[in-house]
PDB file of C-alpha atoms in Angstrom:
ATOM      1  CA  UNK A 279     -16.555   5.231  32.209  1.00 46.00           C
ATOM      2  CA  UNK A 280     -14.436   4.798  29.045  1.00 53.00           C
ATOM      3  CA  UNK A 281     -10.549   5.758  29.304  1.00 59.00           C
ATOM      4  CA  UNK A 282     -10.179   8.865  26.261  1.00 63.00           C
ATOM      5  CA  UNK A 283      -6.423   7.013  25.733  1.00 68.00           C
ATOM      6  CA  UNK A 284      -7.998   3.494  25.359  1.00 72.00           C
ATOM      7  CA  UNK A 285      -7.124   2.396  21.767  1.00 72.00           C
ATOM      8  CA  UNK A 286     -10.001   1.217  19.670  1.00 71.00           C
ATOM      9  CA  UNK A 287      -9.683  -2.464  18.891  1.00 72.00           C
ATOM     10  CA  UNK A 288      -9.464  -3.509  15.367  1.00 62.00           C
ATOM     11  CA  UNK A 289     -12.641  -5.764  13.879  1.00 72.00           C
ATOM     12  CA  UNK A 290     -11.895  -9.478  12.392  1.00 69.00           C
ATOM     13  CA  UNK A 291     -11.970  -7.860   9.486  1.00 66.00           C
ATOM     14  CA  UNK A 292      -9.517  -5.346   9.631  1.00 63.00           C
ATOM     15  CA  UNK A 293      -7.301  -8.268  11.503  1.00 67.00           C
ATOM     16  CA  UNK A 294      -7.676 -10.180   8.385  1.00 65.00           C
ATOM     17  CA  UNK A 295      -6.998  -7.366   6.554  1.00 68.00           C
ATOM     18  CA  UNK A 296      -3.284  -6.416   8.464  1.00 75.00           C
ATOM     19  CA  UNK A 297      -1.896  -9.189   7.653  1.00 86.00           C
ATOM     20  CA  UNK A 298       1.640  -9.013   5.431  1.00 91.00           C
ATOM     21  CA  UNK A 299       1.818 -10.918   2.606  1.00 95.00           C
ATOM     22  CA  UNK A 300       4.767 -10.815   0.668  1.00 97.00           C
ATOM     23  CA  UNK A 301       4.187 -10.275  -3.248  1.00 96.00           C
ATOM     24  CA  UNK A 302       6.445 -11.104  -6.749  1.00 96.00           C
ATOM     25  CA  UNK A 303       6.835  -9.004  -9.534  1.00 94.00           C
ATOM     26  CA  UNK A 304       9.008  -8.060 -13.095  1.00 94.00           C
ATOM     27  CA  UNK A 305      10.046  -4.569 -13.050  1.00 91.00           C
ATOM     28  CA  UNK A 306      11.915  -3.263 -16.081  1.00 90.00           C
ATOM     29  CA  UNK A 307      12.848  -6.775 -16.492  1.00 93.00           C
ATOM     30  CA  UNK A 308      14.022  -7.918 -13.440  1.00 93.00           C
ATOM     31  CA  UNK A 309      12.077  -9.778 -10.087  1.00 95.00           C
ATOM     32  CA  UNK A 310      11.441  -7.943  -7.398  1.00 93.00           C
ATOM     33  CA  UNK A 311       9.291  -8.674  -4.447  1.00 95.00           C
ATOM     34  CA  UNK A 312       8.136  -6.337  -1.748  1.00 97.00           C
ATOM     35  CA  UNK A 313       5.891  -7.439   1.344  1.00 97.00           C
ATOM     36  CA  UNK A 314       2.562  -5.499   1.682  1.00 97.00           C
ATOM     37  CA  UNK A 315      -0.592  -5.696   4.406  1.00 96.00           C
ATOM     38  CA  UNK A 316      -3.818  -6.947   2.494  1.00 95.00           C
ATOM     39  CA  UNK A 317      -5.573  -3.443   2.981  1.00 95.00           C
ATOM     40  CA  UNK A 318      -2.712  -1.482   1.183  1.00 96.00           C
ATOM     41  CA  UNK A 319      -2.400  -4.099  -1.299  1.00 97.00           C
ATOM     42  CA  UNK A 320      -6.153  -3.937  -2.349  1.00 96.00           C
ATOM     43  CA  UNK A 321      -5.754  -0.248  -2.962  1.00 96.00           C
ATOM     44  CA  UNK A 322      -2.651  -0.362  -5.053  1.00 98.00           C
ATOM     45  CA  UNK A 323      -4.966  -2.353  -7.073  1.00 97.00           C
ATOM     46  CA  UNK A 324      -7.717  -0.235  -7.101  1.00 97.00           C
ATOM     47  CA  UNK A 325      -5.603   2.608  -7.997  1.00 97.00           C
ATOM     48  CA  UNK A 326      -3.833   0.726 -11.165  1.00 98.00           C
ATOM     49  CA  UNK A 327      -7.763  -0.297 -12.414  1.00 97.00           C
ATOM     50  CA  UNK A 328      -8.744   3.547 -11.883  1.00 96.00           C
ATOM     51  CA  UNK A 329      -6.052   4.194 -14.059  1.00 96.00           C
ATOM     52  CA  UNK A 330      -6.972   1.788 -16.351  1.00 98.00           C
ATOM     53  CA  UNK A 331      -3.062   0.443 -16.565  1.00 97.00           C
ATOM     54  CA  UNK A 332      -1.821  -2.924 -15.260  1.00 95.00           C
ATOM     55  CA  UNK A 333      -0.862  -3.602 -11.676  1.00 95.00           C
ATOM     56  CA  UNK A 334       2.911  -3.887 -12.600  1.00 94.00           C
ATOM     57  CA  UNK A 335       3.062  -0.591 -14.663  1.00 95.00           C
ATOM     58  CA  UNK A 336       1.902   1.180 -11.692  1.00 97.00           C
ATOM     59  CA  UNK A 337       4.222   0.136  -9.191  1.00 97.00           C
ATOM     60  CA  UNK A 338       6.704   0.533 -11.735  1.00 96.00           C
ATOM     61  CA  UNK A 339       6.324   3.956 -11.632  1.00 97.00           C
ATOM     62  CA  UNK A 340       6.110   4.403  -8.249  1.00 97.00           C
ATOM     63  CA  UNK A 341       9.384   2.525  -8.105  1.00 96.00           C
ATOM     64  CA  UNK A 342      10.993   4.822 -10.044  1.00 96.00           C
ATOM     65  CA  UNK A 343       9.410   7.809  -8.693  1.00 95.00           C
ATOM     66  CA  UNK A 344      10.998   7.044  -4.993  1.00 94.00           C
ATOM     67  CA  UNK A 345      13.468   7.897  -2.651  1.00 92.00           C
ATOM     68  CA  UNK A 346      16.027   5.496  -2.929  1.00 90.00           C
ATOM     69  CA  UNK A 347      16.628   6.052   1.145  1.00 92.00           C
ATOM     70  CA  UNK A 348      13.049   3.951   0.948  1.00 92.00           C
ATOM     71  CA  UNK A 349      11.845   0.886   0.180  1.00 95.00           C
ATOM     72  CA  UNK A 350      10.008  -0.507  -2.554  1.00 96.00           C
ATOM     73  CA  UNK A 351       7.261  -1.400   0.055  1.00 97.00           C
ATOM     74  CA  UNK A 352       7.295   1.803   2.293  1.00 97.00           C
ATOM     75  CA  UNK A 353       6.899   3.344  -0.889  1.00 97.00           C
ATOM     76  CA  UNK A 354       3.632   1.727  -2.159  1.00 98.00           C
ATOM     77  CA  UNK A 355       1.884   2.433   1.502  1.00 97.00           C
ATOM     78  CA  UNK A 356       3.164   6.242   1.428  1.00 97.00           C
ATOM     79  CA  UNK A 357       1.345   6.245  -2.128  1.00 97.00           C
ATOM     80  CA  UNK A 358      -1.707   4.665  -1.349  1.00 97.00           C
ATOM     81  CA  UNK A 359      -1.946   6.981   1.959  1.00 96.00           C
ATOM     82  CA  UNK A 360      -1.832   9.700  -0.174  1.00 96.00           C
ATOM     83  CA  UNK A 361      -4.605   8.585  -2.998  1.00 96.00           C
ATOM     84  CA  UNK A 362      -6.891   7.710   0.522  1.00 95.00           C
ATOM     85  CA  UNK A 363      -6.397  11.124   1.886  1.00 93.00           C
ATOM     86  CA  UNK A 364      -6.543  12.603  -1.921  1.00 92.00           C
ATOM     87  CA  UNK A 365     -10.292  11.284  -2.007  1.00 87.00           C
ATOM     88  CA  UNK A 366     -11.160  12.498   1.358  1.00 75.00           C
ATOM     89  CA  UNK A 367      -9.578  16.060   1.209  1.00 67.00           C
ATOM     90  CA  UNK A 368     -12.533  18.726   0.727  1.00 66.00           C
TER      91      UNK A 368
END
């Protein structure tokens, strides 16, 4: 009998996949860094080649686009959230 409130356990490759790497970039200039999980990471990328712009350009402009109240990093997951659920809406 399976327990309905059991949590599904995460693959080796989503494991891989969670883990936080911390990244370094220029923004208008100066270095930044912000710490991301490999999965969010790889679709911040895909999002910037989509877009045909550069990596940097479009986390600049989700930099500037934020909340200050929120971090650089919260910031880039919140965005990429939305582009997932963007592509899966009806």
């Amino acid at each position: 009998m399976s327990d309905k409130n059991a949590r599904p356990q995460l693959s080796t490759a989503a494991r891989s996949k969670a883990r936080l790497r911390k990244h370094s970039i220029t923004l208008h200039g100066h270095a930044t860094s912000f710490s991301l999980e490999d999965a969010f990471y790889d679709i911040i990328v895909q999002i910037a080649a989509q877009n045909g712009q550069s990596l940097a350009s479009l986390i600049a402009m989700i930099d500037d686009e934020r909340d200050r109240n929120s971090n650089l990093s919260s910031s880039l997951r919140l965005y990429a959230l939305d582009w997932v659920l963007s592509i899966k809406a009806p």
